[in-house]
mmCIF file of C-alpha atoms in Angstrom:
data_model
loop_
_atom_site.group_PDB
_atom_site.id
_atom_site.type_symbol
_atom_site.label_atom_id
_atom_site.label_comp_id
_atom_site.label_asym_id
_atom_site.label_seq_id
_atom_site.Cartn_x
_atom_site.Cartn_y
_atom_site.Cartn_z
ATOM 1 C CA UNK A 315 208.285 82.863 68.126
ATOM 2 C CA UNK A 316 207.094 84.631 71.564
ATOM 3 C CA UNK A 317 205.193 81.175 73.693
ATOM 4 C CA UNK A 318 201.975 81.855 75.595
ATOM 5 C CA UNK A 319 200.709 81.118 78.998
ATOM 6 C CA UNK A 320 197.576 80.634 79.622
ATOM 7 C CA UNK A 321 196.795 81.816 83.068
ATOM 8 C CA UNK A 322 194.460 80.855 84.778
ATOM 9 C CA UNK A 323 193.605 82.340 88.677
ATOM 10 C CA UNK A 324 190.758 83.533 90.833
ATOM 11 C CA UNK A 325 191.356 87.030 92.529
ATOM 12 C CA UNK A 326 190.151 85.072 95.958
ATOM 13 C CA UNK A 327 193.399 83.101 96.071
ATOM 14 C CA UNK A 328 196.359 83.317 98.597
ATOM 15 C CA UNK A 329 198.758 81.136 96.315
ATOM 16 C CA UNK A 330 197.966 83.518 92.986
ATOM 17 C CA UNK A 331 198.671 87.004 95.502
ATOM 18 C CA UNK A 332 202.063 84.598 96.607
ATOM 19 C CA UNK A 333 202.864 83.644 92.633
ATOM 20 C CA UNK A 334 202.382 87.393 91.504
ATOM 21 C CA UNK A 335 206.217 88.814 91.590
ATOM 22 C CA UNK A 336 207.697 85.602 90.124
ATOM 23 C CA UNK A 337 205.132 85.217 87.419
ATOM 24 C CA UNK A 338 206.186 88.889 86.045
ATOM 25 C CA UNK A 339 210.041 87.982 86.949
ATOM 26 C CA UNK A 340 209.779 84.401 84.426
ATOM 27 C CA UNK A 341 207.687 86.402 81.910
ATOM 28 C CA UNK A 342 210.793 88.868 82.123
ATOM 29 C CA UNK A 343 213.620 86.212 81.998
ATOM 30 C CA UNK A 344 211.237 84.116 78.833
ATOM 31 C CA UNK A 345 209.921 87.172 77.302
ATOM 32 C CA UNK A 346 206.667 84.706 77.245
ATOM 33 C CA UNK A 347 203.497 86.167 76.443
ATOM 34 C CA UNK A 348 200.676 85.558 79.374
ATOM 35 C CA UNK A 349 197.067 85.894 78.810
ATOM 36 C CA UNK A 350 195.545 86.177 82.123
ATOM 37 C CA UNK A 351 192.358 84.097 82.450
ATOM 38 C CA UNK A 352 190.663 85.365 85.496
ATOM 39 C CA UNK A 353 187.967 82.702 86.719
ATOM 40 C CA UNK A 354 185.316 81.800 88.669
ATOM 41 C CA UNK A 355 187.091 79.119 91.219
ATOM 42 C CA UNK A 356 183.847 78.009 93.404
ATOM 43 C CA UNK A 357 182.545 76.715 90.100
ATOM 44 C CA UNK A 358 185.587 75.242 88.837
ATOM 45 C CA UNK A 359 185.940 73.471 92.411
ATOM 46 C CA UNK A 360 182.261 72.349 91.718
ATOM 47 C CA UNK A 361 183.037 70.897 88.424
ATOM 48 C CA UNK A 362 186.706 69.025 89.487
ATOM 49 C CA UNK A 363 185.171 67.522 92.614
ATOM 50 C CA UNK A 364 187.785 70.088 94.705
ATOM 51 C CA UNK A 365 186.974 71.429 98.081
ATOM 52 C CA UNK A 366 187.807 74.346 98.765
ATOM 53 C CA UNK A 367 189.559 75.935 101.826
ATOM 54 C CA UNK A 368 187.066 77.011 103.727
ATOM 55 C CA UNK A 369 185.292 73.806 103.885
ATOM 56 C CA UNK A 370 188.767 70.930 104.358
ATOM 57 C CA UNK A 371 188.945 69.035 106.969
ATOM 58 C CA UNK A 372 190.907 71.006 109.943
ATOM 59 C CA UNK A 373 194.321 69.060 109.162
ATOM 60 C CA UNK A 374 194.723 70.545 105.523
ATOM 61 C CA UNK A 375 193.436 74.141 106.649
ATOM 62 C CA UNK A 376 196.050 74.021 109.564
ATOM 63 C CA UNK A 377 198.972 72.507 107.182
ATOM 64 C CA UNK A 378 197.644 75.487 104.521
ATOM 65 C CA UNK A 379 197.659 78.395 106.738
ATOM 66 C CA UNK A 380 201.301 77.117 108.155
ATOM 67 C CA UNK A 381 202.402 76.946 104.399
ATOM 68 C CA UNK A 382 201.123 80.413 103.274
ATOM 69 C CA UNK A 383 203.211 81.521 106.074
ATOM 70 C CA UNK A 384 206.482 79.532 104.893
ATOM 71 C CA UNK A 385 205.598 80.666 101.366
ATOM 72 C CA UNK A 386 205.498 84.396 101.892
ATOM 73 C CA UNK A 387 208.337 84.398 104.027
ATOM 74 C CA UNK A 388 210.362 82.856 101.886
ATOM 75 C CA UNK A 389 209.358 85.648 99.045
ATOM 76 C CA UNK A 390 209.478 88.494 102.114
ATOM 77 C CA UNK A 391 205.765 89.297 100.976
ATOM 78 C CA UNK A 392 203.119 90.080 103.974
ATOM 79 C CA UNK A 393 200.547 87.879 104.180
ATOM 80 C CA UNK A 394 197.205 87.845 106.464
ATOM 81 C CA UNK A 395 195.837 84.609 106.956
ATOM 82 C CA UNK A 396 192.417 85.653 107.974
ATOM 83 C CA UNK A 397 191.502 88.433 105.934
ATOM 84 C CA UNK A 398 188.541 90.089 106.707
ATOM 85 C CA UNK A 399 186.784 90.334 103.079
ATOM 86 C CA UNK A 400 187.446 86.727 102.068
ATOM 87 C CA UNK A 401 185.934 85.596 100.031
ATOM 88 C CA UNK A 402 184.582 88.110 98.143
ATOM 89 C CA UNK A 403 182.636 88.206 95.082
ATOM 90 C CA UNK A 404 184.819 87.976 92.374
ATOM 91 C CA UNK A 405 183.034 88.918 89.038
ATOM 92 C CA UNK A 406 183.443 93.136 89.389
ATOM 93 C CA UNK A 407 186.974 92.820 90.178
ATOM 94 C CA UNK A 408 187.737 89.878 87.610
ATOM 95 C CA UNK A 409 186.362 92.276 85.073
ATOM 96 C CA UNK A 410 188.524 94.800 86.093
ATOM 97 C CA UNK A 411 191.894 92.797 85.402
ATOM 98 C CA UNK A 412 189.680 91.160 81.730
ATOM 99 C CA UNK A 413 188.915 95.075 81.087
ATOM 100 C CA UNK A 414 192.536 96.370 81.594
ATOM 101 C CA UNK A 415 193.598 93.851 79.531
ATOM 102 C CA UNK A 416 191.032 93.927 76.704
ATOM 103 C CA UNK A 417 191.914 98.004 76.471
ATOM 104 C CA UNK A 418 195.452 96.802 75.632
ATOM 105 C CA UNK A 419 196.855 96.612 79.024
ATOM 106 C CA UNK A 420 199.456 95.283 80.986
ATOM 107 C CA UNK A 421 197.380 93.786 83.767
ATOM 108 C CA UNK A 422 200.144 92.668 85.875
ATOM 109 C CA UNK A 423 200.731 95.082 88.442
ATOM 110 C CA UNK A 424 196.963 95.423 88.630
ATOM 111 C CA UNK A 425 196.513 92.019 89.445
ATOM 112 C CA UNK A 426 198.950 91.949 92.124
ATOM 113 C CA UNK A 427 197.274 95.022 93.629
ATOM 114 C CA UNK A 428 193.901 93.162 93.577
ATOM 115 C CA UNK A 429 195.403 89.916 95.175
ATOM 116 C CA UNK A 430 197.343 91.970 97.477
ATOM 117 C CA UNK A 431 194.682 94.146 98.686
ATOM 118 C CA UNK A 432 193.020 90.716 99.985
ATOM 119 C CA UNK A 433 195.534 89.177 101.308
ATOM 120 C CA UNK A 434 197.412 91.862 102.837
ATOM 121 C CA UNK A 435 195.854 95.313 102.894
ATOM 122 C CA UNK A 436 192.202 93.729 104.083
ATOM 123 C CA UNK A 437 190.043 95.516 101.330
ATOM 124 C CA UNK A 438 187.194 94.337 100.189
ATOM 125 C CA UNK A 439 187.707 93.627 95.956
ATOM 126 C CA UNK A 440 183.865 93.469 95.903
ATOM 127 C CA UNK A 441 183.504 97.190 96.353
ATOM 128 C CA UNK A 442 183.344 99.269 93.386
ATOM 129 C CA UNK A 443 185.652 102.177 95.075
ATOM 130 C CA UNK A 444 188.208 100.140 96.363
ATOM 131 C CA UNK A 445 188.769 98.963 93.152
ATOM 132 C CA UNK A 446 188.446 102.286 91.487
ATOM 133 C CA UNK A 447 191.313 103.090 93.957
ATOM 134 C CA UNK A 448 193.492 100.569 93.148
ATOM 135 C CA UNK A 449 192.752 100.901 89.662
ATOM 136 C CA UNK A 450 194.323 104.518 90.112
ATOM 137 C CA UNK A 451 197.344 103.216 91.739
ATOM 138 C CA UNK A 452 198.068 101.153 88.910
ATOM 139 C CA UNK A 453 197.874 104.473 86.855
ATOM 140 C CA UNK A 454 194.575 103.301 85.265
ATOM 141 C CA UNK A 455 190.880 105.956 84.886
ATOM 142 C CA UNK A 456 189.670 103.421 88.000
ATOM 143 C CA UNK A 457 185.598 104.450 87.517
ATOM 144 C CA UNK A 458 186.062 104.066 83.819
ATOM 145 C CA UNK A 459 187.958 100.521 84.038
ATOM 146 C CA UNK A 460 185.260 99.492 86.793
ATOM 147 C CA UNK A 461 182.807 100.568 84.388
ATOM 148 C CA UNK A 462 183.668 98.475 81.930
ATOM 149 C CA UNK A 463 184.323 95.535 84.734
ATOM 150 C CA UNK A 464 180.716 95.302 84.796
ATOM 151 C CA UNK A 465 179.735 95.162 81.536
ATOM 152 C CA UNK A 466 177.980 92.299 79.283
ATOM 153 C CA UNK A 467 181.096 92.068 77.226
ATOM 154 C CA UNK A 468 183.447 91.607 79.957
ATOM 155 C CA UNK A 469 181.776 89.324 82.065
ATOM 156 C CA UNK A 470 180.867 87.608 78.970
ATOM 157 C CA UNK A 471 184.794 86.696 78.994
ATOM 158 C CA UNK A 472 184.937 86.199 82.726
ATOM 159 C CA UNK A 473 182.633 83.419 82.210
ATOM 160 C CA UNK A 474 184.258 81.573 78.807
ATOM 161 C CA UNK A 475 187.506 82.029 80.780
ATOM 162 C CA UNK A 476 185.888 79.667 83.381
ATOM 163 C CA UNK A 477 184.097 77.206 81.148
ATOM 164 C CA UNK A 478 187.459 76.763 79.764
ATOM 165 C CA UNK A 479 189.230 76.265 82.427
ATOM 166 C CA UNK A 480 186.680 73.576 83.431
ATOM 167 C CA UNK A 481 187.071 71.758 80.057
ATOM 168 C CA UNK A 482 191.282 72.160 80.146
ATOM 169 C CA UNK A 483 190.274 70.448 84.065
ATOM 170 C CA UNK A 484 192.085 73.165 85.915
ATOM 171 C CA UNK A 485 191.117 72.261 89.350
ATOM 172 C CA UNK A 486 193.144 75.337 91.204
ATOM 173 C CA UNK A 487 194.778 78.142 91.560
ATOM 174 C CA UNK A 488 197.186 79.509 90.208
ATOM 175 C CA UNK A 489 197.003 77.203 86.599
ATOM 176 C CA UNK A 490 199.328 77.529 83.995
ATOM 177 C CA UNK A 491 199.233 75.941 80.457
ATOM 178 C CA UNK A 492 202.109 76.154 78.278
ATOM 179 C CA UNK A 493 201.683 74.244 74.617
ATOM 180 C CA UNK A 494 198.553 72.534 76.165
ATOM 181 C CA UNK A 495 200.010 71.265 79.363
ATOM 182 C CA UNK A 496 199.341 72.025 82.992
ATOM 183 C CA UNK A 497 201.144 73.915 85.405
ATOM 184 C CA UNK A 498 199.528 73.780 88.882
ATOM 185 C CA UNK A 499 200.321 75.657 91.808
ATOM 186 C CA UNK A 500 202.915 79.050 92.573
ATOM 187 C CA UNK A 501 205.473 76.135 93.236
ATOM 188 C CA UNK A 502 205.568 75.089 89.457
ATOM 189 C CA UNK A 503 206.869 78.036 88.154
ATOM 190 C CA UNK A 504 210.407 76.910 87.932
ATOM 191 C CA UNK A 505 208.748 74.052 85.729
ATOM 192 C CA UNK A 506 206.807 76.559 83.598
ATOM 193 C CA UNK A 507 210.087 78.815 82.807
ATOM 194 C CA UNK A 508 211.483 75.339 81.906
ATOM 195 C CA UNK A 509 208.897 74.436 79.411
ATOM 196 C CA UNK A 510 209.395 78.239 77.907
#
């Protein structure tokens, strides 16, 4: 029988853009199934007492940036650690990845390309033609997949993604549940393949 992840992430988040290539290389070495769960983090830091990034005391934001640097070049991935559109809204381009994948979809390489184009490329996710853009780079129609991004029915799902992730108490991102247990952080994903 083919296990599911649950994964949970918001499209603002350096560790999620850092997690991206290894998630897709354990769901290719498990065959896993993952359900991504895009959600609405400043709410889910709200409701687990988290705070987030911008607003931690100067030790943990120096310590974080220095990681995110060790992190990506361990995994050879660029990485800016000030980029200019963060954060962002994240509702039209969460509905992009929820659309993509409600249509059927594969919406892995999309969702790199949306993490990425934060955290390296300095785009601005918020904007309906950047997304449209990288939409079409991921071989999608990118105005009819925005379309649908902002729809009732899609951010219908972008919001029960997040009140679930509040009841499962995901506090960050990337989450991972495999047969009901938590996974936090792009550093447990040796532990997830092991629990597949």
């Amino acid at each position: 029988m083919t296990k599911i992840v649950d994964f949970y992430f918001t499209v603002l988040s350096s560790y999620a853009y850092l997690s991206a290539p290894r998630v897709a290389e354990v769901r290719a070495r498990t065959g896993a199934s993952f359900i991504f769960k895009p959600m609405d983090i400043m709410r889910v830091f709200e409701a687990s007492g988290t705070t987030p990034p911008p607003k931690q005391p100067d030790a943990r934001k120096a310590y974080r940036a220095t990681d995110l640097s060790r992190v990506a070049k361990a995994h050879d991935m660029p990485i800016n650690l000030k980029p200019a559109f963060w954060p962002a809204s994240q509702n039209l381009a969460s509905g992009v990845i929820i659309a993509a994948q409600e249509g059927g979809n594969d919406p892995m390489a999309l969702t790199h390309a949306i993490l990425k184009a934060v955290w390296a490329d300095d785009l601005n996710i918020a904007d309906a033609a950047t997304l449209e853009n990288i939409a079409v780079s991921c071989g999608f129609d990118g105005e009819d997949l925005v379309g649908q991004a902002d729809s009732d029915a899609v951010q219908a799902i972008f919001e029960a993604n997040t009140k679930e992730a509040i009841e499962k108490n995901v506090f960050g991102s990337p989450s991972f549940f495999v047969d009901g247990e938590l996974f936090w952080g792009q550093d447990r994903l040796s532990y997830v393949e092991a629990a597949l």
